[in-house]
N, C-alpha and C. Protein backbone atom coordinates (compact mmCIF):
# COMPACT_ATOMS: atom_id res chain seq x y z
N UNK A 1 9.70 2.27 2.89
CA UNK A 1 8.38 1.11 2.82
C UNK A 1 7.49 1.29 1.92
N UNK A 2 7.38 0.34 1.02
CA UNK A 2 6.88 0.48 -0.43
C UNK A 2 5.28 -0.20 -0.30
N UNK A 3 4.14 0.51 -0.61
CA UNK A 3 3.07 -0.30 -0.59
C UNK A 3 2.39 -0.11 -2.03
N UNK A 4 1.54 -1.53 -2.46
CA UNK A 4 1.53 -1.72 -3.75
C UNK A 4 -0.20 -2.09 -3.52
N UNK A 5 -0.65 -1.62 -4.39
CA UNK A 5 -2.32 -2.39 -4.34
C UNK A 5 -2.54 -3.12 -5.88
N UNK A 6 -3.22 -4.35 -5.57
CA UNK A 6 -3.48 -5.05 -7.14
C UNK A 6 -5.12 -4.77 -7.32
N UNK A 7 -5.58 -5.20 -8.43
CA UNK A 7 -6.57 -5.32 -8.45
C UNK A 7 -7.42 -6.57 -8.59
N UNK A 8 -6.29 -7.92 -8.09
CA UNK A 8 -6.93 -9.01 -7.65
C UNK A 8 -6.64 -9.11 -6.41
N UNK A 9 -7.32 -9.54 -5.52
CA UNK A 9 -7.05 -9.66 -4.03
C UNK A 9 -5.95 -10.85 -3.55
N UNK A 10 -5.74 -11.76 -4.39
CA UNK A 10 -4.50 -12.65 -3.86
C UNK A 10 -3.75 -12.71 -5.02
N UNK A 11 -2.65 -11.74 -5.46
CA UNK A 11 -2.31 -11.66 -6.76
C UNK A 11 -0.81 -12.49 -6.26
N UNK A 12 -0.04 -13.47 -7.01
CA UNK A 12 1.24 -13.99 -6.83
C UNK A 12 2.26 -13.59 -7.53
N UNK A 13 3.49 -13.56 -7.45
CA UNK A 13 4.40 -13.17 -8.17
C UNK A 13 5.59 -13.83 -7.45
N UNK A 14 6.60 -14.11 -7.97
CA UNK A 14 8.10 -14.71 -7.76
C UNK A 14 9.39 -13.36 -7.59
N UNK A 15 9.62 -13.79 -6.36
CA UNK A 15 11.15 -12.99 -6.29
C UNK A 15 12.10 -14.04 -5.89
N UNK A 16 13.32 -13.98 -6.55
CA UNK A 16 14.10 -15.14 -6.29
C UNK A 16 13.74 -16.38 -6.15
N UNK A 17 12.94 -17.19 -6.89
CA UNK A 17 12.36 -18.41 -7.08
C UNK A 17 11.25 -18.94 -5.67
N UNK A 18 11.08 -17.52 -4.97
CA UNK A 18 9.98 -17.65 -4.05
C UNK A 18 8.85 -17.14 -4.01
N UNK A 19 7.56 -17.60 -3.95
CA UNK A 19 6.60 -16.79 -4.22
C UNK A 19 5.83 -16.17 -2.97
N UNK A 20 5.57 -14.75 -4.00
CA UNK A 20 4.93 -13.98 -2.63
C UNK A 20 3.48 -13.40 -3.00
N UNK A 21 2.52 -13.42 -2.30
CA UNK A 21 1.45 -13.06 -2.59
C UNK A 21 0.79 -11.52 -1.82
N UNK A 22 -0.29 -11.04 -2.77
CA UNK A 22 -0.90 -9.87 -2.08
C UNK A 22 -1.94 -10.49 -1.07
N UNK A 23 -2.40 -9.63 -0.19
CA UNK A 23 -3.16 -10.13 1.02
C UNK A 23 -4.27 -9.19 0.70
N UNK A 24 -5.54 -9.59 0.48
CA UNK A 24 -6.87 -8.20 0.49
C UNK A 24 -6.52 -7.31 -0.92
N UNK A 25 -5.65 -7.61 -1.67
CA UNK A 25 -5.11 -6.85 -2.90
C UNK A 25 -4.39 -5.63 -2.37
N UNK A 26 -3.51 -5.97 -1.21
CA UNK A 26 -2.32 -5.01 -0.79
C UNK A 26 -0.85 -5.86 -0.40
N UNK A 27 0.19 -5.20 -0.60
CA UNK A 27 1.56 -5.76 -0.29
C UNK A 27 2.40 -4.86 0.11
N UNK A 28 3.11 -4.83 1.22
CA UNK A 28 3.93 -3.74 1.73
C UNK A 28 5.32 -4.58 1.78
N UNK A 29 6.26 -3.68 1.40
CA UNK A 29 7.76 -4.52 1.35
C UNK A 29 8.50 -3.30 1.38
N UNK A 30 9.82 -3.84 2.10
CA UNK A 30 11.11 -2.96 2.06
C UNK A 30 12.33 -3.39 1.13
N UNK A 31 12.20 -4.49 0.48
CA UNK A 31 12.84 -5.36 0.06
C UNK A 31 13.34 -4.56 -1.35
N UNK A 32 14.42 -4.32 -1.65
CA UNK A 32 14.65 -3.78 -3.04
C UNK A 32 14.07 -4.81 -4.65
N UNK A 33 14.58 -6.10 -3.89
CA UNK A 33 14.16 -7.10 -4.94
C UNK A 33 12.91 -7.01 -5.27
N UNK A 34 12.08 -7.05 -4.29
CA UNK A 34 10.54 -7.11 -4.31
C UNK A 34 10.23 -5.93 -5.27
N UNK A 35 10.62 -4.98 -4.80
CA UNK A 35 10.08 -3.42 -5.22
C UNK A 35 10.34 -3.60 -6.93
N UNK A 36 11.62 -4.03 -7.44
CA UNK A 36 11.81 -4.38 -8.77
C UNK A 36 10.83 -4.91 -9.44
N UNK A 37 10.73 -6.04 -8.83
CA UNK A 37 9.58 -6.97 -9.56
C UNK A 37 8.12 -6.33 -9.49
N UNK A 38 7.59 -6.15 -8.48
CA UNK A 38 6.57 -5.29 -8.09
C UNK A 38 6.27 -4.18 -9.58
N UNK A 39 7.21 -3.17 -9.44
CA UNK A 39 7.31 -2.12 -10.44
C UNK A 39 7.15 -2.54 -11.88
N UNK A 40 7.37 -3.85 -12.19
CA UNK A 40 7.42 -4.42 -13.27
C UNK A 40 5.97 -4.93 -13.72
N UNK A 41 5.32 -5.15 -12.56
CA UNK A 41 3.85 -5.68 -12.87
C UNK A 41 3.07 -4.88 -13.64
N UNK A 42 2.09 -5.29 -14.16
CA UNK A 42 1.32 -4.62 -15.00
C UNK A 42 -0.05 -4.44 -13.82
N UNK A 43 -0.30 -5.67 -13.51
CA UNK A 43 -1.64 -5.67 -12.40
C UNK A 43 -1.47 -5.04 -10.81
N UNK A 44 -0.12 -4.56 -10.47
CA UNK A 44 -0.37 -4.00 -8.89
C UNK A 44 -0.30 -2.55 -9.48
N UNK A 45 -0.03 -1.65 -8.67
CA UNK A 45 0.37 0.08 -8.85
C UNK A 45 0.74 0.34 -7.36
N UNK A 46 1.88 0.89 -7.48
CA UNK A 46 2.24 1.36 -6.11
C UNK A 46 1.55 2.57 -5.79
N UNK A 47 1.28 2.66 -4.24
CA UNK A 47 0.80 3.69 -3.59
C UNK A 47 1.39 4.43 -2.99
N UNK A 48 1.51 5.83 -3.14
CA UNK A 48 2.24 6.83 -2.75
C UNK A 48 2.38 6.95 -1.33
N UNK A 49 1.33 6.79 -0.38
CA UNK A 49 1.20 6.83 1.10
C UNK A 49 0.92 5.44 1.17
N UNK A 50 1.53 5.15 2.69
CA UNK A 50 1.45 3.68 3.15
C UNK A 50 -0.02 3.82 3.89
N UNK A 51 -0.56 2.77 3.88
CA UNK A 51 -1.85 2.70 4.65
C UNK A 51 -1.77 3.19 6.31
N UNK A 52 -0.56 2.73 6.93
CA UNK A 52 -0.35 3.16 8.01
C UNK A 52 -0.11 4.39 8.32
N UNK A 53 0.74 5.42 7.08
CA UNK A 53 0.78 6.72 7.24
C UNK A 53 -0.41 7.17 7.56
N UNK A 54 -1.12 7.01 6.36
CA UNK A 54 -2.60 7.79 6.32
C UNK A 54 -3.49 7.59 7.39
N UNK A 55 -3.76 6.35 8.18
CA UNK A 55 -4.17 6.56 9.50
C UNK A 55 -3.91 6.88 10.64
N UNK A 56 -2.45 6.99 10.76
CA UNK A 56 -1.88 7.70 11.74
C UNK A 56 -2.15 9.34 11.31
N UNK A 57 -2.09 9.72 10.30
CA UNK A 57 -2.47 11.12 10.04
C UNK A 57 -3.58 11.42 10.52
N UNK A 58 -4.60 10.49 10.26
CA UNK A 58 -6.51 10.90 10.32
C UNK A 58 -6.33 11.02 11.83
N UNK A 59 -5.55 10.17 12.83
CA UNK A 59 -5.40 10.06 14.15
C UNK A 59 -5.37 11.21 14.58
N UNK A 60 -4.19 11.68 14.47
CA UNK A 60 -3.41 13.02 14.72
C UNK A 60 -4.30 14.09 14.48
N UNK A 61 -5.02 14.21 13.16
CA UNK A 61 -5.62 15.15 12.78
C UNK A 61 -7.11 15.29 13.57
N UNK A 62 -7.71 14.17 14.01
CA UNK A 62 -8.97 14.62 14.98
C UNK A 62 -8.78 14.46 16.10
N UNK A 63 -8.50 15.31 16.82
CA UNK A 63 -8.66 15.59 18.34
C UNK A 63 -10.19 15.55 18.56
N UNK A 64 -10.70 15.04 19.65
CA UNK A 64 -11.38 15.03 20.31
C UNK A 64 -12.01 16.36 21.05
N UNK A 65 -13.11 16.59 20.40
CA UNK A 65 -13.25 18.11 21.23
C UNK A 65 -14.44 18.02 22.20
N UNK A 66 -14.55 18.57 22.96
CA UNK A 66 -15.17 18.79 24.64
C UNK A 66 -16.37 19.57 24.03
N UNK A 67 -17.70 19.14 24.26
CA UNK A 67 -18.68 19.90 23.63
C UNK A 67 -19.16 19.90 24.84
N UNK A 68 -20.11 21.21 24.79
CA UNK A 68 -20.99 21.44 25.99
C UNK A 68 -22.57 20.92 25.78
N UNK A 69 -22.64 20.64 24.50
CA UNK A 69 -24.15 19.87 24.01
C UNK A 69 -24.02 18.55 24.33
N UNK A 70 -24.17 17.76 25.33
CA UNK A 70 -23.92 16.57 25.39
C UNK A 70 -25.57 16.01 25.30
N UNK A 71 -25.58 14.59 24.52
CA UNK A 71 -26.94 14.31 23.96
C UNK A 71 -27.56 13.83 25.29
N UNK A 72 -29.08 13.91 25.61
CA UNK A 72 -29.66 13.55 26.38
C UNK A 72 -29.79 12.27 26.74
N UNK A 73 -29.81 11.74 27.88
CA UNK A 73 -29.73 10.31 27.89
C UNK A 73 -31.23 9.79 27.62
N UNK A 74 -31.29 8.33 26.91
CA UNK A 74 -32.49 8.17 26.56
C UNK A 74 -33.52 7.96 27.80
N UNK A 75 -34.72 8.25 27.27
CA UNK A 75 -35.92 8.00 28.29
C UNK A 75 -36.23 6.43 28.71
N UNK A 76 -36.43 6.11 29.61
CA UNK A 76 -36.77 4.75 30.20
C UNK A 76 -38.29 4.66 29.64
N UNK A 77 -38.49 3.36 29.47
CA UNK A 77 -39.85 2.99 28.95
C UNK A 77 -40.85 3.21 30.11
N UNK A 78 -42.03 3.79 29.66
CA UNK A 78 -43.10 3.87 30.42
C UNK A 78 -43.44 2.53 31.29
N UNK A 79 -44.08 2.58 32.59
CA UNK A 79 -44.09 1.10 33.21
C UNK A 79 -45.32 0.71 32.56
N UNK A 80 -45.45 -0.76 32.58
CA UNK A 80 -46.52 -1.82 31.87
C UNK A 80 -47.56 -1.55 32.77
N UNK A 81 -48.75 -1.40 32.36
CA UNK A 81 -49.82 -1.66 33.32
C UNK A 81 -50.68 -2.66 32.72
N UNK A 82 -51.22 -3.45 33.95
CA UNK A 82 -51.69 -4.68 33.91
C UNK A 82 -53.38 -4.21 33.38
N UNK A 83 -53.62 -5.25 32.68
CA UNK A 83 -55.15 -5.05 32.18
C UNK A 83 -55.88 -5.77 33.19
N UNK A 84 -57.09 -4.91 33.14
CA UNK A 84 -58.23 -5.49 34.14
C UNK A 84 -59.39 -6.51 33.70
N UNK A 85 -58.85 -8.03 33.45
CA UNK A 85 -59.84 -8.74 33.07
C UNK A 85 -60.42 -9.39 33.72
């Protein structure tokens, strides 16, 4: 899988007479034909790691820790007193 980033959010390019577009400046493909065209584009750069792999790595690296110091529950507001008018 190859991931590419563009400096334009919706950069378009043609592969075998079919229009392909970046979405939000990102394009992911496994096609050799698309990779060849994208490597030739000057407005797109290949990203070393795909976004899914980075997110997966962050999830597995951050294990929730059990902490003994739990934050105290917020205090309830003081009851309102009516004015003596």
